[in-house]
XYZ file of C-alpha atoms in Angstrom:
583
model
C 0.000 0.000 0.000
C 3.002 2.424 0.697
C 4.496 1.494 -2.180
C 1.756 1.848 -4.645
C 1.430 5.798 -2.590
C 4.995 6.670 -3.641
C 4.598 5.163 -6.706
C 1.735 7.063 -6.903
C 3.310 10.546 -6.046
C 6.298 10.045 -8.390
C 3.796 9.927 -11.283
C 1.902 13.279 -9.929
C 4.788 15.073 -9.322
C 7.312 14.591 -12.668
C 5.846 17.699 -13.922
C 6.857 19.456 -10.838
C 10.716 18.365 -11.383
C 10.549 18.891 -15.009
C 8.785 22.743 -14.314
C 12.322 22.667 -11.798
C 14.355 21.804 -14.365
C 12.818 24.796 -17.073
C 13.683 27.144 -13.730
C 17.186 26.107 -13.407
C 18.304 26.908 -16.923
C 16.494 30.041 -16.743
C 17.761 30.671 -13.310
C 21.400 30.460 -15.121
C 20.770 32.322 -17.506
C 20.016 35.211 -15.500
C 23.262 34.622 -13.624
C 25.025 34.318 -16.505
C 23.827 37.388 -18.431
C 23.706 40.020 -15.219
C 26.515 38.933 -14.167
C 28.613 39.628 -17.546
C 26.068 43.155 -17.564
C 27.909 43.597 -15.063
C 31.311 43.068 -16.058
C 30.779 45.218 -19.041
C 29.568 48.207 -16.523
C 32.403 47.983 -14.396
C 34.480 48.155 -17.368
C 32.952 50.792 -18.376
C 33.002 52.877 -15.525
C 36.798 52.317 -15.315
C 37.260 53.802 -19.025
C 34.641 56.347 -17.805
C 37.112 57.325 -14.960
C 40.022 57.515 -17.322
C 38.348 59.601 -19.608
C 37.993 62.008 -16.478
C 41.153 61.970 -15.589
C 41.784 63.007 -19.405
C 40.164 65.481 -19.034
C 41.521 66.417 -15.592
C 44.942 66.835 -17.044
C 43.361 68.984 -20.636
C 42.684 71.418 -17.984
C 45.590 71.535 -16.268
C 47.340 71.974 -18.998
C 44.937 74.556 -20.270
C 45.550 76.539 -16.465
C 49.011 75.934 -16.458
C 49.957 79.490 -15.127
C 53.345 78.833 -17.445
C 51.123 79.232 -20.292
C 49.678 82.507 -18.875
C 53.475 83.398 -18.310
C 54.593 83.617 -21.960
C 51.193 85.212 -22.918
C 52.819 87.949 -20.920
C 56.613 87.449 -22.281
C 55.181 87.579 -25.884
C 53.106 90.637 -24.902
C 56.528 92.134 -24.227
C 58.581 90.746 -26.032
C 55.956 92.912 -29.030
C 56.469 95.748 -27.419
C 60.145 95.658 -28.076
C 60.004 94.389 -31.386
C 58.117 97.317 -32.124
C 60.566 99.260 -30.559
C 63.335 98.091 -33.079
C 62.753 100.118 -35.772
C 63.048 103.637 -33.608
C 66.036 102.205 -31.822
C 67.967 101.349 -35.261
C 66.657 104.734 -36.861
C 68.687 106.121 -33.924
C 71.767 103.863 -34.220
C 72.005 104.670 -37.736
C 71.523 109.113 -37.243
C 74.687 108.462 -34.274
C 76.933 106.764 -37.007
C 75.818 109.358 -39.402
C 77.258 111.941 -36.838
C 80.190 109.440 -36.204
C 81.190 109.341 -39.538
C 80.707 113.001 -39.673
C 82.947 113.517 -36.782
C 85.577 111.421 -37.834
C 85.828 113.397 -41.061
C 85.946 116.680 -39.754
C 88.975 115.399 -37.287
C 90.116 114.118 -41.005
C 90.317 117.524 -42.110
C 92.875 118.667 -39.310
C 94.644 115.579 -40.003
C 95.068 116.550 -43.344
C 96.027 120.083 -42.235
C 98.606 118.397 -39.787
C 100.520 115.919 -42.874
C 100.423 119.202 -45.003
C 101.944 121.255 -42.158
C 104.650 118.320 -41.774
C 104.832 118.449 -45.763
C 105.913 122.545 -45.510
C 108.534 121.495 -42.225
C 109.973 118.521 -44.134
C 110.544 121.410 -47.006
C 112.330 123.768 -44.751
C 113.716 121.281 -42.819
C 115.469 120.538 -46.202
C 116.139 124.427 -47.404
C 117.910 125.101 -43.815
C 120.318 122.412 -44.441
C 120.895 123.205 -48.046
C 121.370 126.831 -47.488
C 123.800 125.800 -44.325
C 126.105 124.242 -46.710
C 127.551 127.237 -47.621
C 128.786 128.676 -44.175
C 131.855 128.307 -42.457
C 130.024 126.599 -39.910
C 128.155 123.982 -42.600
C 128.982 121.119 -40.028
C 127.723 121.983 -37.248
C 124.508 123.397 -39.388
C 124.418 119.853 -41.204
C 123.947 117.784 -37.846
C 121.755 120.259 -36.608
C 119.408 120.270 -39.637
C 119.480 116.805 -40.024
C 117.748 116.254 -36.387
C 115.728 118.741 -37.185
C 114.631 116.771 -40.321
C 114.881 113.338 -38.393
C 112.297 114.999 -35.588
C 109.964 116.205 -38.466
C 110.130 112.895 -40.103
C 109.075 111.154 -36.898
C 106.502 113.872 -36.542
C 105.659 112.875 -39.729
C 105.486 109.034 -39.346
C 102.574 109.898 -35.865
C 100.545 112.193 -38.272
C 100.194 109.309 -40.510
C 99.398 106.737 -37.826
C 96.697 109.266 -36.857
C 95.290 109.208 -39.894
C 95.842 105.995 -40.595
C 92.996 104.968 -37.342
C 91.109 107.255 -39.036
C 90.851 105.804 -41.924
C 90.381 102.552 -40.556
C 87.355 104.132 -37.946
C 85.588 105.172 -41.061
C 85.695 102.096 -43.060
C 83.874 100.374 -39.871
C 81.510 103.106 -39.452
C 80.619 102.948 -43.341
C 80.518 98.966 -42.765
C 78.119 99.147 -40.004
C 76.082 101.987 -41.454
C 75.340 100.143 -44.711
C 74.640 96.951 -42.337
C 72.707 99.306 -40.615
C 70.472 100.556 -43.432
C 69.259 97.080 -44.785
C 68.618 96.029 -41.483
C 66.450 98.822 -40.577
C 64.934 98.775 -44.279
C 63.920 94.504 -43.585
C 62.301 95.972 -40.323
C 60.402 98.407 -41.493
C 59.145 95.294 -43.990
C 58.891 92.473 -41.722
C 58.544 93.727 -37.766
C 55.206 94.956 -38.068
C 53.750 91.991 -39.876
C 55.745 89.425 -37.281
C 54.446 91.819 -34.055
C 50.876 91.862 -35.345
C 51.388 88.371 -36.209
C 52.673 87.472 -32.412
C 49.695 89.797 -31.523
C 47.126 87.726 -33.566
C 48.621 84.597 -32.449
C 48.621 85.459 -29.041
C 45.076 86.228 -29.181
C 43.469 83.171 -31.073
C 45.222 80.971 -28.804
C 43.931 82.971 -25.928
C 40.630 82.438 -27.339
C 41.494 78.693 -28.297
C 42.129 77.550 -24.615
C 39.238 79.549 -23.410
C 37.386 77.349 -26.278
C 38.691 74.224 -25.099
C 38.366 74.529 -21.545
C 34.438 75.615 -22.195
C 34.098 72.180 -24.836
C 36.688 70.425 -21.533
C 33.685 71.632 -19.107
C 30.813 70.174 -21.700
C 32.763 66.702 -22.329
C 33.203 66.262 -18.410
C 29.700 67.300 -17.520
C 28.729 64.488 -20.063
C 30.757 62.136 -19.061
C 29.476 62.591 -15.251
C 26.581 62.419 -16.419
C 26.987 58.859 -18.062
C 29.193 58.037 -14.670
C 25.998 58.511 -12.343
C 23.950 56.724 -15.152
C 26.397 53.512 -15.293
C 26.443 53.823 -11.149
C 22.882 54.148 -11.080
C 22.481 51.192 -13.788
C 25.017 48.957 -11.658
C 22.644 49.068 -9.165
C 19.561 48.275 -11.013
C 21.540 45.024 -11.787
C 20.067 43.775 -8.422
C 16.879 43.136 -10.304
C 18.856 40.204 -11.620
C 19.820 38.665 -8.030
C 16.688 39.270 -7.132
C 15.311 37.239 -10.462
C 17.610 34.668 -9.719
C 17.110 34.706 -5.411
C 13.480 34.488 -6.767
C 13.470 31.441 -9.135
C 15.522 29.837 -6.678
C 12.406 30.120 -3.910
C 10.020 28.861 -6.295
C 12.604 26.103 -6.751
C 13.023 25.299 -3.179
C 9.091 25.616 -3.093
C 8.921 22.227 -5.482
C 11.576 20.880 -3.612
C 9.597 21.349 -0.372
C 6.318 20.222 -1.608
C 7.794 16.161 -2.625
C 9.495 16.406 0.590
C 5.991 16.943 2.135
C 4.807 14.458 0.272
C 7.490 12.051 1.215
C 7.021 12.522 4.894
C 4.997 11.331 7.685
C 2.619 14.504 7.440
C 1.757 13.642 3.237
C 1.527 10.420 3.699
C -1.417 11.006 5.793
C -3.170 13.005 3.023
C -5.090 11.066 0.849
C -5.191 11.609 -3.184
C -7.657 14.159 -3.287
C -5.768 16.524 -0.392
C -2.863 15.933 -2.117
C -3.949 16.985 -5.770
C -5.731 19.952 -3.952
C -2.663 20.910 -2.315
C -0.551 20.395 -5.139
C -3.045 22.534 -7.185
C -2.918 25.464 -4.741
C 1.572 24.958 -4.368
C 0.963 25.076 -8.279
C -0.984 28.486 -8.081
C 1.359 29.925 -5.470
C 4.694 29.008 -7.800
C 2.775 30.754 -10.544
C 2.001 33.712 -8.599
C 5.662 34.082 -7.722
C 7.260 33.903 -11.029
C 4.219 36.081 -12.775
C 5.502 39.117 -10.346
C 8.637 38.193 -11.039
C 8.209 38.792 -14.063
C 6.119 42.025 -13.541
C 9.273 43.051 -11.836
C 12.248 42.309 -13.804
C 9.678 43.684 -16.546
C 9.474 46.527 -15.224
C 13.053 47.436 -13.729
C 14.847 45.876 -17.093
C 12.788 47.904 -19.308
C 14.421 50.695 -16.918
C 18.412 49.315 -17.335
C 17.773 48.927 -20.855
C 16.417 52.881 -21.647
C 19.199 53.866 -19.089
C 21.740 52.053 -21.214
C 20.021 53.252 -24.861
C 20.686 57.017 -23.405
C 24.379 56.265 -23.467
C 24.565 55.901 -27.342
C 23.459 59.722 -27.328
C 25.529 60.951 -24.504
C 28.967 59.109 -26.089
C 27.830 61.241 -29.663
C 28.052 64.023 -28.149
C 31.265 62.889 -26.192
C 33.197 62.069 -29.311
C 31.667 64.929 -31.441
C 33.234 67.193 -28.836
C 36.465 65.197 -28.438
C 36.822 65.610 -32.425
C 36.325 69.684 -31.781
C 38.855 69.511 -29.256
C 41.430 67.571 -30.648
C 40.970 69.499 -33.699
C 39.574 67.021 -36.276
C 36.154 69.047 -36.678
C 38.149 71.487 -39.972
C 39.030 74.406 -37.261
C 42.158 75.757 -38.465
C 44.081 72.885 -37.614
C 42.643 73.019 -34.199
C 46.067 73.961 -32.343
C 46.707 77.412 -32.696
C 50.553 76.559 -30.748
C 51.659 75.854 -33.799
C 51.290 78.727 -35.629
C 52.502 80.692 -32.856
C 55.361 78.632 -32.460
C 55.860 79.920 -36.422
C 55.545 83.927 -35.826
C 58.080 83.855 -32.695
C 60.457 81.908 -35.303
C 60.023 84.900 -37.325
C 60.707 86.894 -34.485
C 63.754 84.937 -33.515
C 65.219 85.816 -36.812
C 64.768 89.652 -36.159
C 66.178 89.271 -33.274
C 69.558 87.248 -34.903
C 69.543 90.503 -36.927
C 69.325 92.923 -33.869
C 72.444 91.250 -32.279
C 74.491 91.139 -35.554
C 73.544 94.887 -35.729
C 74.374 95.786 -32.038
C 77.534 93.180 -31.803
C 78.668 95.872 -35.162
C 77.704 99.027 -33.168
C 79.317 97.587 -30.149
C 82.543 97.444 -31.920
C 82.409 100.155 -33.764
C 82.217 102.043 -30.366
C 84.929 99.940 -28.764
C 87.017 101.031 -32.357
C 86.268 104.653 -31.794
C 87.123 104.985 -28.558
C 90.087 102.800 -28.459
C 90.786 105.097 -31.764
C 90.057 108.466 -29.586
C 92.378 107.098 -26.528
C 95.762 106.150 -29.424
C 94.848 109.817 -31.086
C 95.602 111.510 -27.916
C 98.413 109.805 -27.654
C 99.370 110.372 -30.704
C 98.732 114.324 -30.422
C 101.108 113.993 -27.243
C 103.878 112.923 -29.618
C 103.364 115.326 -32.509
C 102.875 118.291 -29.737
C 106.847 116.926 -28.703
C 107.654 117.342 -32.041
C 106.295 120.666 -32.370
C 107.933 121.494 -29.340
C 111.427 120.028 -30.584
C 111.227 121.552 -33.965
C 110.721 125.330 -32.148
C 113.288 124.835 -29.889
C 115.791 123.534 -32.632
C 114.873 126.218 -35.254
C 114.664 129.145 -31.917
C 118.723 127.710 -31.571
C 119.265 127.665 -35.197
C 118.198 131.915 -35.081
C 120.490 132.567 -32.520
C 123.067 130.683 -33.842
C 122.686 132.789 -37.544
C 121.996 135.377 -35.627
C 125.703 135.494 -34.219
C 126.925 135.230 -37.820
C 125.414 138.033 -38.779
C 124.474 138.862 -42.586
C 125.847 135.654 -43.772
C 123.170 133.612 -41.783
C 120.434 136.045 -42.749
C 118.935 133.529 -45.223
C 119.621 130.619 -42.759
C 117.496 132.814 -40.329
C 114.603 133.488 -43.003
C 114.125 129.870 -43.123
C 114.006 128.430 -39.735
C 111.785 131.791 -38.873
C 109.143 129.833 -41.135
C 110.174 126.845 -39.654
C 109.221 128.040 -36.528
C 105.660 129.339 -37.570
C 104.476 126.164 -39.264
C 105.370 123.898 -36.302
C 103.432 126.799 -34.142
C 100.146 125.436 -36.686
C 100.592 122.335 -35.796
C 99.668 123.086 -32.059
C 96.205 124.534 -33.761
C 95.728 121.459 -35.491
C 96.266 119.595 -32.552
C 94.233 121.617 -30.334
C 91.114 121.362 -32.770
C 91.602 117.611 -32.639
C 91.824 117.291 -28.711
C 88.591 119.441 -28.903
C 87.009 117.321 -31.492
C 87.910 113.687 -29.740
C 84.901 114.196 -26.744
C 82.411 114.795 -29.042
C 83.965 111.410 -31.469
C 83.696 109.315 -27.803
C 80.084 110.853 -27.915
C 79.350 109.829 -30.795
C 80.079 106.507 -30.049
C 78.590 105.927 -26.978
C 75.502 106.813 -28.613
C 76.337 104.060 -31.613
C 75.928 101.635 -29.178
C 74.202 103.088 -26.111
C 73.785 100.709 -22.982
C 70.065 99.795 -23.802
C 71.092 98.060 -26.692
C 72.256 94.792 -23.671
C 68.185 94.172 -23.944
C 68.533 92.932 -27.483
C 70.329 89.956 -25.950
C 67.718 89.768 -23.260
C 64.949 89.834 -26.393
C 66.681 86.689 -28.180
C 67.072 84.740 -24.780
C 63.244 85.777 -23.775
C 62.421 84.692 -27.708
C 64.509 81.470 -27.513
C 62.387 80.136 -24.001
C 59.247 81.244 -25.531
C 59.529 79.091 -28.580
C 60.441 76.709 -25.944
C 57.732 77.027 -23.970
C 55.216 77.435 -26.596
C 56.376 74.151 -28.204
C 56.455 72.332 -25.142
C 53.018 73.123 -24.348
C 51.930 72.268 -27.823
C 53.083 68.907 -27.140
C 51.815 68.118 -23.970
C 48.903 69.796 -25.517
C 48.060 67.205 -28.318
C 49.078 64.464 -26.303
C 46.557 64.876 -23.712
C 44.216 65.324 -26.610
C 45.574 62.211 -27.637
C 44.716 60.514 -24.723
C 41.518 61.696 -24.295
C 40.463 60.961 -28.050
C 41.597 57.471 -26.994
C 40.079 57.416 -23.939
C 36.549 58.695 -25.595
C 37.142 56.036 -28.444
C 37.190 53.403 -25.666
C 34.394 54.449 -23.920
C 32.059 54.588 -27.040
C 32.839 51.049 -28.146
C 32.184 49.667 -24.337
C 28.829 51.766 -24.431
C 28.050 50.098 -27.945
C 29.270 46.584 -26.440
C 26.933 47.256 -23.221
C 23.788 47.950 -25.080
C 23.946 44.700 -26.625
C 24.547 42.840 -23.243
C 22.444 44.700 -21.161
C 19.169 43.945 -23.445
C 17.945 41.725 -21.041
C 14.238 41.669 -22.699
C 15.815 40.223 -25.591
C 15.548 36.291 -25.355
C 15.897 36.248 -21.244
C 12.401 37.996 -20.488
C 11.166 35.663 -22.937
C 12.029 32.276 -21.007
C 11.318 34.211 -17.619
C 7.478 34.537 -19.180
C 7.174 31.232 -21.094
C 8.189 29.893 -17.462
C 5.322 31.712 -15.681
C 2.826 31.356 -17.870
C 4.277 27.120 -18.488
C 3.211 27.074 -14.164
C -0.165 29.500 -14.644
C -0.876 26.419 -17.152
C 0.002 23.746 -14.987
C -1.799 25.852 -11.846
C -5.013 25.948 -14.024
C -7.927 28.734 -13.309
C -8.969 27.892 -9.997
C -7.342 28.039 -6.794
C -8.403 24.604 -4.523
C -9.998 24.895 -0.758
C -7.097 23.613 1.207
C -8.128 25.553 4.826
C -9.149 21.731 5.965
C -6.046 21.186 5.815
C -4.257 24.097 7.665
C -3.095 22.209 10.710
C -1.460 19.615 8.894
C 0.351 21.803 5.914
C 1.344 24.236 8.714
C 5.145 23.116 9.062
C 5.532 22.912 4.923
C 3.765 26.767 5.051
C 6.243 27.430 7.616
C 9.515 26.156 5.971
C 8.614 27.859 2.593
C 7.628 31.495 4.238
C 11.224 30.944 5.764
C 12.964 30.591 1.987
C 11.652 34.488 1.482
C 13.840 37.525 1.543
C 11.726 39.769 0.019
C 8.533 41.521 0.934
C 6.821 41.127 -2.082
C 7.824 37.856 -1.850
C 5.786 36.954 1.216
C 2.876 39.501 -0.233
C 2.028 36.909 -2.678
C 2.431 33.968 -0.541
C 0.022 35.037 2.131
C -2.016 36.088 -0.841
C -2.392 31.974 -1.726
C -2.071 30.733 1.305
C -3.474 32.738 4.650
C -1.545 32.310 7.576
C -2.641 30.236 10.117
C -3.706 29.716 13.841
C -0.075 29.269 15.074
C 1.637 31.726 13.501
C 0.273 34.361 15.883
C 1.758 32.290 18.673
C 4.526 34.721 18.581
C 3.320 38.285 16.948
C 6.104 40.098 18.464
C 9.114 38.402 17.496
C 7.214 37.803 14.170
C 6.404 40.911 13.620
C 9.887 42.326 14.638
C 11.470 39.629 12.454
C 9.352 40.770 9.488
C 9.847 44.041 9.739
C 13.566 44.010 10.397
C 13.624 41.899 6.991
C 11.036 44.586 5.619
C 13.267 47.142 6.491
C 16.733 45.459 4.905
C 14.516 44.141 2.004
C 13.279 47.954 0.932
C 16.896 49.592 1.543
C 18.182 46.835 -0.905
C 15.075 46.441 -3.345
């Protein structure tokens, strides 16, 4: 008789296993699928948070206060480009008056050799006319120092105007230097300064441009951070799916149990099929808001996910504008910066080979002015010697009476043109401060600032570049980084359609039990006392509200499950409480 009632049972209950057996695959599939959801979210979120940090270093780069730094060294670094022209307008008036000093101390050079030219002549005419005295040999010796002095007089003149010579070749040198560079300023340092100006400007504007589209891309990309957050945690829907499928599981599992024990083995057919009928409708119940529910909150992951394919077009649209791929004037104004300061860096070559020239013209002139005084030391001996040697030679005639008469003539006129060669002299020792003038104003001490101009230039460029390429490799980054995200977002909405295929075998398993469960709902409250321990063990499974919602729903509670409404009801609503922070 026992026998033939398990026999019995195994029969009634196969489609209870089999139903068990449609739950576990779909059970695993839900495991499967949320579980790789979310894999792909995490993944996605970690791209998400490089992308950020992208963008985190874009705008660093775009604050870098280096950056703000040059802005201001270019700013003046224009303002003395622009001062160029004035400054070699000036350098070339004060080798103008250089050159026009250094002739007019030519003229009383020349007045100084033709002075030496007349001594040299009576010099000469003394010591011929001395031949014919009775004192020729002493007149011989003495006119041939005389002649000897005026030769070496001669020889200093010479040198004098030999560093004058040489000063004015340099001066001309420079000068014609002088007057293409300033002509190739006049044509090229307004165009590079409003060049630097323009340049300076746009790229102003640029990283004000790319810090606003910086701002846009990173609100975005929040944006889709709190959405992928937000989605990671609607992925719950699938533990609960799975916790779920897994009670209605245990449920069967409970129910042959029953049915094995000492308590269903008192039932007879009838209160078995009736209680089976009702397990049946509450099973049915369970999955069919299960269903309601993952309905319902995948429908939500899924339109959560969709938005992403928007957000990461706008993401990359402004990742192409940044990194300059949207037409924009090649998008990195650095570079054509980095162009107009090379421009300016050649000006500047120019504005040292200019003042290195006027630096050594000046150095020339002076060291020329410092050897002419010298020089008109040693002719003003001469002078000196020659008076004193022809002032001799008149006393000397002068004691022979009329036969030195001629003698006397001569060295008288000997005496008067060494006398012009102290006005000579004197016009050239007044002529020298205004030649040392002249030169200091060749290459006045300003002029030290066109080194400062190249060295400011040559760190700009530096700078500028630099920047430029930290620029566009950040860019770089973050178009890789925005790449990476949009082909995870792309991946995720295919893996995160959970309505696709899975809803499907969630619902064909419902409505497979609403079948088995039939329309109506058998009278099992007959039986209360004795299903009591199976009601109790499968309330126990649940860890959800809703869960026990539709259980009591089926099946009512009973008499002695009020034996304890306190710690019940503190038990439930502890679990209540945990259930609706988590769910």
């Amino acid at each position: 008789m026992v026998h033939a009632l398990v026999s019995s049972n195994a029969v009634a209950y196969t489609s209870g296993r089999d139903i068990s057996q449609t739950l576990e695959s779909a059970r695993s599939q839900v495991e499967e699928r949320f579980l790789e959801g979310g894999t792909v979210l995490l993944s996605v979120m970690d791209v998400l948070n490089r992308l950020l940090n992208s963008l985190e270093s874009v705008t660093t780069t775009l604050d870098n206060k280096e950056a703000s730094d040059t802005s201001a060294d270019l700013r003046a670094t224009v303002e003395s480009l622009m001062a160029l022209p004035v400054t070699e307008e000036n350098r070339q008036q004060a080798l103008v008056s250089l050159a026009h000093t250094g002739r007019e101390l030519r003229k009383h050079v020349a007045d100084m050799q033709e002075t030496m030219r007349y001594l040299r002549t009576f010099a000469v005419t003394v010591k011929i006319t001395g031949a014919g005295l009775a004192e020729f040999a002493g007149f011989a010796g003495f006119a041939q120092e005389i002649l000897e002095r005026i030769y070496s007089g001669t020889d200093e003149v010479n040198r004098f105007a030999t560093h004058l010579d040489s000063l004015d070749k340099e001066v001309k040198l420079a000068a014609s230097f002088g007057a293409g560079v300033s002509k190739s300023y006049a044509d090229t340092v307004p165009a590079v300064a409003g060049a630097l100006r323009d340049d300076a400007a746009k790229i102003a504007g640029h990283r004000k441009d790319l810090g606003v589209i910086a701002r846009e891309v990173g609100a975005i990309a929040r944006a889709v951070q709190g959405k992928v957050a937000s989605t990671l945690s609607a992925l719950q829907i699938g533990d609960i799916t799975r916790q779920r499928i897994e009670h209605v599981q245990a449920t069967f599992s409970l129910l042959e149990d029953f049915f094995a024990g000492e308590d269903g083995a008192r039932l007879d057919a009838g209160a078995r099929q009736r209680l089976q009928n009702v397990i049946h409708h509450l099973t049915a119940a369970q999955m069919s808001d299960m269903c309601a529910n993952f309905q319902r909150d995948s429908e939500n992951v899924v339109k959560t996910i969709a938005s992403f394919d928007h957000d990461m077009r706008e993401i990359l649209k402004l990742r192409d504008q940044m990194s300059g791929q949207s037409g924009e004037a090649g998008g990195n104004f650095m570079r054509a910066l980095e162009s107009s300061v090379s421009a300016a860096h050649e000006i500047v070559k120019q504005v040292d080979t200019a003042s290195r020239q006027a630096d050594q013209v000046s150095q020339s002139t002076i060291g020329t002015a410092a050897k002419l005084s010298e020089a008109i030391g040693n002719i003003r001996a001469v002078k000196t010697d020659i008076h004193y040697m022809a002032l001799n030679t008149n006393l000397r005639c002068s004691r022979l009476g009329e036969e030195g008469k001629s003698i006397n003539v001569v060295t008288a006129e000997l005496r008067i043109f060494a006398g012009k060669l102290d006005d000579s002299a004197d016009a050239i020792v007044n002529g020298l401060p205004a030649l040392e003038a002249a030169a200091g104003r060749v290459a006045p001490a300003t002029d030290a600032g066109a080194g400062n101009l190249g060295e400011s230039l040559t760190s700009a460029v530096g700078n500028i570049r630099s920047a430029a390429n930290v620029m566009e490799n950040e860019l770089k980054v973050l178009a890789e980084n925005g790449r990476e995200v949009a082909t995870k977002i792309s991946l995720l909405i295919g893996k995160l359609d959970f309505q696709h295929n899975l809803g499907e075998v969630l619902a064909g398993c419902a409505d497979m039990l609403e079948g088995v469960a039939g329309t109506d709902v058998a009278d099992i409250s007959d039986l209360a006392e004795t299903i009591a321990p199976l009601d109790r063990k499968i309330f126990k499974h649940y860890t959800m509200v809703q869960e026990r919602s539709v259980h009591r729903g089926i099946i009512p509670a009973g008499e002695d499950s009020t034996s304890a409404p306190a710690e019940t009801a503190k038990a439930e609503n502890d679990e209540d409480l945990f259930a609706d922070a988590l769910f």
